[in-house]
PDB file of C-alpha atoms in Angstrom:
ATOM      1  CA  UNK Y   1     141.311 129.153 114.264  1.00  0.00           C
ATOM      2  CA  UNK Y   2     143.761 131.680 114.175  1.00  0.00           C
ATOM      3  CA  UNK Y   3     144.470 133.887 117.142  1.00  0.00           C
ATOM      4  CA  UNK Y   4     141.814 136.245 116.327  1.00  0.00           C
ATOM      5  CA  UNK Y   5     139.231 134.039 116.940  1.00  0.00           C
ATOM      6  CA  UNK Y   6     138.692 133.855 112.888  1.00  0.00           C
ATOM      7  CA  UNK Y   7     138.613 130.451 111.497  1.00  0.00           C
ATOM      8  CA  UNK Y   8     142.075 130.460 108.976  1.00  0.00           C
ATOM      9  CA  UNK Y   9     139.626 129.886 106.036  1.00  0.00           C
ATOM     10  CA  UNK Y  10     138.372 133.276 106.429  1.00  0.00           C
ATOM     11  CA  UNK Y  11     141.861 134.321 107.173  1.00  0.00           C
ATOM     12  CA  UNK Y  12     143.042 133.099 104.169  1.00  0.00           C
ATOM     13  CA  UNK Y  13     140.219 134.623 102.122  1.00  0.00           C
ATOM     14  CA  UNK Y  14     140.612 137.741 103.270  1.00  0.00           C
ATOM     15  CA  UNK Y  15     144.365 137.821 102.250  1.00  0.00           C
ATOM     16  CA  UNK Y  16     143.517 136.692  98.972  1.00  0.00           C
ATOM     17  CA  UNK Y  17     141.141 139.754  98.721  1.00  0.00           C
ATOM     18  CA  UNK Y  18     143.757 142.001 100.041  1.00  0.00           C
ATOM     19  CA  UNK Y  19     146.130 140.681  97.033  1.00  0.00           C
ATOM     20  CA  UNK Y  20     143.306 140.720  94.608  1.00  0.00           C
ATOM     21  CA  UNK Y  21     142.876 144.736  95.229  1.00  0.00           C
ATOM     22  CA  UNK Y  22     146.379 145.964  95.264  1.00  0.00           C
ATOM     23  CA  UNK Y  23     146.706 143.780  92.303  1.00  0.00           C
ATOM     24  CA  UNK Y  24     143.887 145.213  90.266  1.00  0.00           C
ATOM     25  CA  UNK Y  25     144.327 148.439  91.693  1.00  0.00           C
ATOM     26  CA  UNK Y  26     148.059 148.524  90.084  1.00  0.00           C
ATOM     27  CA  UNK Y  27     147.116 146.315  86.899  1.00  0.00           C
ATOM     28  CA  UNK Y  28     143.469 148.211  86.402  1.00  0.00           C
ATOM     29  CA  UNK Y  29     142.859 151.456  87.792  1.00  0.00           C
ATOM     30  CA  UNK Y  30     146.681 152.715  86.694  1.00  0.00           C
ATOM     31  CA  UNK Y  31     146.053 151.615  83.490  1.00  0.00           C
ATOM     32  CA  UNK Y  32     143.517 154.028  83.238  1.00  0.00           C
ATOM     33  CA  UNK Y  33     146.003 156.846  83.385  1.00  0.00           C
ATOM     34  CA  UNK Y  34     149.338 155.179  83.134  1.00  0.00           C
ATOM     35  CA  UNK Y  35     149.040 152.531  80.288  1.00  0.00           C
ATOM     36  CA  UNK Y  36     152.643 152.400  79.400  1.00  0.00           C
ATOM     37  CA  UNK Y  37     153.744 152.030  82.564  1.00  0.00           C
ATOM     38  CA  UNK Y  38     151.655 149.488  83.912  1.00  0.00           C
ATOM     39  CA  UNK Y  39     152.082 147.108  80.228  1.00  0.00           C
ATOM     40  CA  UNK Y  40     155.905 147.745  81.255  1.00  0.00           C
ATOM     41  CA  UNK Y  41     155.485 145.959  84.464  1.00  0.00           C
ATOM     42  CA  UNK Y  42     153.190 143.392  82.868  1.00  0.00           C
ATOM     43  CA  UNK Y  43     150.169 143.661  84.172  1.00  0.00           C
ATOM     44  CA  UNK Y  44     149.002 144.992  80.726  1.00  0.00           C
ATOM     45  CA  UNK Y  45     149.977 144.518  77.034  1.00  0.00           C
ATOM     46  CA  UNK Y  46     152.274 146.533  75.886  1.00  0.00           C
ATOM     47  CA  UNK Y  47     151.106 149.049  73.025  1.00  0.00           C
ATOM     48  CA  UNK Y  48     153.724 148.085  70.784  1.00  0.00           C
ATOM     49  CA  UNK Y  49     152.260 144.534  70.287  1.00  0.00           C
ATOM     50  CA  UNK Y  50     148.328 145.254  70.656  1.00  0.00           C
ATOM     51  CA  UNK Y  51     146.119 146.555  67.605  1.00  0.00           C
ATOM     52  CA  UNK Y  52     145.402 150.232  69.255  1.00  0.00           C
ATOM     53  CA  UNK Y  53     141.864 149.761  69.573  1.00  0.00           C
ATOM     54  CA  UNK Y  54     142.835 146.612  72.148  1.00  0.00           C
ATOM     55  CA  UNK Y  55     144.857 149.154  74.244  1.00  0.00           C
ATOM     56  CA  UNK Y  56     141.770 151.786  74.491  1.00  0.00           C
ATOM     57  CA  UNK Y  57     139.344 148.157  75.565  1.00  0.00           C
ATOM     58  CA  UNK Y  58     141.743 147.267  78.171  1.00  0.00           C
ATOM     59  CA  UNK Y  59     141.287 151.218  79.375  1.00  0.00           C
ATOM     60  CA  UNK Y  60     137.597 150.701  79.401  1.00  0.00           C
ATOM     61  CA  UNK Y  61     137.755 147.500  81.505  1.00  0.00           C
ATOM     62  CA  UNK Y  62     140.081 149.094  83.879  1.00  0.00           C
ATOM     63  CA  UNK Y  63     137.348 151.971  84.448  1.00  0.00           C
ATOM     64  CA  UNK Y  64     134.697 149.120  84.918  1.00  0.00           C
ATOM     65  CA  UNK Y  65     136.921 147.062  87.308  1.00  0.00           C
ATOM     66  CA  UNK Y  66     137.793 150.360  89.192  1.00  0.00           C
ATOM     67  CA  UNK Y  67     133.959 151.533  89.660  1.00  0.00           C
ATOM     68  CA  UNK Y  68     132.689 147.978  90.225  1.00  0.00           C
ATOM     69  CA  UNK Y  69     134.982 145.361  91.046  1.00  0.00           C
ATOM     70  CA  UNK Y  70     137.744 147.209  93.836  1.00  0.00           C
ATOM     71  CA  UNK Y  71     134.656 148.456  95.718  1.00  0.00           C
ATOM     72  CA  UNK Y  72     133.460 144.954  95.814  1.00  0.00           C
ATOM     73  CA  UNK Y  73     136.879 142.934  96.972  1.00  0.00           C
ATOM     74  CA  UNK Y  74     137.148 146.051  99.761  1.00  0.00           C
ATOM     75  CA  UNK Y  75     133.790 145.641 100.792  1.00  0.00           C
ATOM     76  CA  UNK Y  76     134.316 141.760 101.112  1.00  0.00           C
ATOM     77  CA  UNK Y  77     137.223 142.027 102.968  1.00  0.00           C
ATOM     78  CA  UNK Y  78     135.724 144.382 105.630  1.00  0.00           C
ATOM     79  CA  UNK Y  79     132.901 142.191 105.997  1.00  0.00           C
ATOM     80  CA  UNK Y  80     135.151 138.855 106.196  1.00  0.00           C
ATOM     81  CA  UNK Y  81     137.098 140.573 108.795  1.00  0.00           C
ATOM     82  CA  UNK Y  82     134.184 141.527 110.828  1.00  0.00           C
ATOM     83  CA  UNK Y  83     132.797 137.818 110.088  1.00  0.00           C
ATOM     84  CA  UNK Y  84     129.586 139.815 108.803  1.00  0.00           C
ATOM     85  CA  UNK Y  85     127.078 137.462 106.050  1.00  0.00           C
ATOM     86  CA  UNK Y  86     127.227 140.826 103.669  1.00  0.00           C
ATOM     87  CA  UNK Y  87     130.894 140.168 103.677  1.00  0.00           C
ATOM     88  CA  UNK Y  88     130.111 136.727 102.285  1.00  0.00           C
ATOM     89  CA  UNK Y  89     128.204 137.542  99.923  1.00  0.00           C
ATOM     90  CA  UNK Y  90     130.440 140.324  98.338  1.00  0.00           C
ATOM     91  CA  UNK Y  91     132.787 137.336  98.528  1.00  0.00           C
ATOM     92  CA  UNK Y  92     130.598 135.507  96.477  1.00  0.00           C
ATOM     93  CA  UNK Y  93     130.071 138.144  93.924  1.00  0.00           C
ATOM     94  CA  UNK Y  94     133.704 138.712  93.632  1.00  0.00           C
ATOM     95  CA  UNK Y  95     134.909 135.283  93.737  1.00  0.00           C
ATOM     96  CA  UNK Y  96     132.633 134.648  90.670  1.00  0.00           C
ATOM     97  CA  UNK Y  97     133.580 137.247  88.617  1.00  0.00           C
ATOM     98  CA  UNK Y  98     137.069 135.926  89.235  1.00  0.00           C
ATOM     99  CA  UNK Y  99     135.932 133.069  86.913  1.00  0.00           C
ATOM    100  CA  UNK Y 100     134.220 135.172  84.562  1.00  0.00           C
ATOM    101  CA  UNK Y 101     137.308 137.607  83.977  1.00  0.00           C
ATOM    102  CA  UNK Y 102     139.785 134.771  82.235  1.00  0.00           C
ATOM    103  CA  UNK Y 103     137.133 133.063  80.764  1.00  0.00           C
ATOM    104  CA  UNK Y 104     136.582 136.510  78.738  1.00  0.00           C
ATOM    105  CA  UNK Y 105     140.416 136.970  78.665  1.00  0.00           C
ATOM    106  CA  UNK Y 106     140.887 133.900  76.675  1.00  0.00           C
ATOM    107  CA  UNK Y 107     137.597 133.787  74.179  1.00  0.00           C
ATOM    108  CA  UNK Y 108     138.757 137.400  73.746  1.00  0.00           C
ATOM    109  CA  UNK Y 109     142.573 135.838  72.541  1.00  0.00           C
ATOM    110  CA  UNK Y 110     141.376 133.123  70.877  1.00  0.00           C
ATOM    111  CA  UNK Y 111     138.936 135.375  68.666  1.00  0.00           C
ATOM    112  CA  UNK Y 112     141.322 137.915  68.178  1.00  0.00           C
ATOM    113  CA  UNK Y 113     143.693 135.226  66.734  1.00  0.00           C
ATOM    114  CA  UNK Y 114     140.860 134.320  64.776  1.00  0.00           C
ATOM    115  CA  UNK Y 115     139.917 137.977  63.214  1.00  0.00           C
ATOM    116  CA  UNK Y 116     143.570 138.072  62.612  1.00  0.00           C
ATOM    117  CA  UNK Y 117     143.673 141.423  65.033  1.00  0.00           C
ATOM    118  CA  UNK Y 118     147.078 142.110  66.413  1.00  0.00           C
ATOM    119  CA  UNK Y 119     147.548 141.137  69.706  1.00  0.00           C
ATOM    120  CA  UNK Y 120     149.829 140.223  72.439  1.00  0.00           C
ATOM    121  CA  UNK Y 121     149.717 136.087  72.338  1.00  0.00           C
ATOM    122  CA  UNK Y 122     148.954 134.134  75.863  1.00  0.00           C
ATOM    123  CA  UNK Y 123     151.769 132.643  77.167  1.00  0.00           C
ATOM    124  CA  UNK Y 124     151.856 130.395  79.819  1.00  0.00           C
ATOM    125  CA  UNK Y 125     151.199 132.769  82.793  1.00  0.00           C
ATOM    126  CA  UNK Y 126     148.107 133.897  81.058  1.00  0.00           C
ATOM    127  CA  UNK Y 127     147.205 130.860  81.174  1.00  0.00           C
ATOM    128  CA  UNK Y 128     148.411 129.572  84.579  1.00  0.00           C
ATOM    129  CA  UNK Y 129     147.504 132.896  86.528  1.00  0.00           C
ATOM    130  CA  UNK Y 130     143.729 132.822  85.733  1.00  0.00           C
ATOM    131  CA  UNK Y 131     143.129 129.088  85.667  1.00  0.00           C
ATOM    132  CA  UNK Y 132     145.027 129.416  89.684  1.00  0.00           C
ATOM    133  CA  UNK Y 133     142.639 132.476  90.292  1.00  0.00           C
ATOM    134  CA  UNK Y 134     139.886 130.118  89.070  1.00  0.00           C
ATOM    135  CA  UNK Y 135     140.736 127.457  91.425  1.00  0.00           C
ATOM    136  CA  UNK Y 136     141.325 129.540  94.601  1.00  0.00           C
ATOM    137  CA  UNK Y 137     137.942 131.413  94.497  1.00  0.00           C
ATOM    138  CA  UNK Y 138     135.820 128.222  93.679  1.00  0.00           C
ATOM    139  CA  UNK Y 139     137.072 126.686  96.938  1.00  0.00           C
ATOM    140  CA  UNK Y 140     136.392 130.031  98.431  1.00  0.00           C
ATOM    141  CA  UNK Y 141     133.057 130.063  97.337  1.00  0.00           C
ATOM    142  CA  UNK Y 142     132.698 126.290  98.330  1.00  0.00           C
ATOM    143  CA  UNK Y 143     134.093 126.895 101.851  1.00  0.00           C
ATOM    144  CA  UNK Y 144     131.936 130.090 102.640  1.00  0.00           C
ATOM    145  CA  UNK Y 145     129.103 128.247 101.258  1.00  0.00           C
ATOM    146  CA  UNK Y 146     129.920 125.634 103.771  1.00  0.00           C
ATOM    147  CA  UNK Y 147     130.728 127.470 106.511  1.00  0.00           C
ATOM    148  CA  UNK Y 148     127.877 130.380 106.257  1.00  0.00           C
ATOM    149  CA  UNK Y 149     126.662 129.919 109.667  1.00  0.00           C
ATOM    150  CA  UNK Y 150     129.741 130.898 111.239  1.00  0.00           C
ATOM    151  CA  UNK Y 151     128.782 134.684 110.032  1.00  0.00           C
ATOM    152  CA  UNK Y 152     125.909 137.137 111.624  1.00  0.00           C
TER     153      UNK Y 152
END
């Protein structure tokens, strides 16, 4: 327990949802507006390297992930604080899609190489990032799964 009374599971989940939404909020909803800017930190690829219609698909993700997905990690986070079951399962909704995401991230590489469509290639982060992303939320969804009593 931490000194909140909140067991540091939840603690730790809810940091990881507060890191998740400035992180998609800078990497998704910027790119929206500010492509170039955002590839330039990295958190997108860069025009230069991407077939253009790429560029204008990672917009249209960042509009879904802005509507749907930074709603969902806020709402998860306010109900992990308040140790609330809705807050759970908003957990569990966004902790899944956190597998889905790379899993369309790579087939979407992989076919691109395929199609011989100019893109950025996956280095080692893009792998590394989402496979750690993949292994954080399914112990988060195993430990709230456990642990689901503990919330009202």
């Amino acid at each position: 327990m931490t000194r909140s009374g909140r067991p540091i599971g939840v603690t730790t989940l809810i940091l990881f949802h507060l890191f998740n939404l400035i992180i998609w909020f800078f990497g998704q909803t910027l790119a929206i507006f500010y492509y170039d800017m955002v590839a330039e930190w990295g958190l997108q690829e860069p025009r230069v390297l991407v077939d253009p219609v790429i560029v204008e698909i990672n917009r249209a993700i960042a509009i879904a992930d802005t509507i749907l997905i930074l709603p969902l990690f806020l709402i998860a986070t306010i109900g992990l604080w308040g140790m609330r079951f809705w807050g759970v399962v908003a957990s569990w909704i966004v902790l899944g899609w956190l597998w889905y995401f790379p899993l369309v991230f790579w087939s979407s590489q992989a076919l691109y190489a395929a199609a011989d469509i100019r893109h950025a290639p996956t280095g080692m982060v893009g792998i590394l990032v989402p496979a750690a992303l993949c292994v954080i939320a399914a112990w988060g969804i195993w430990y709230l799964y456990r642990n689901r009593a503990l919330f009202d």
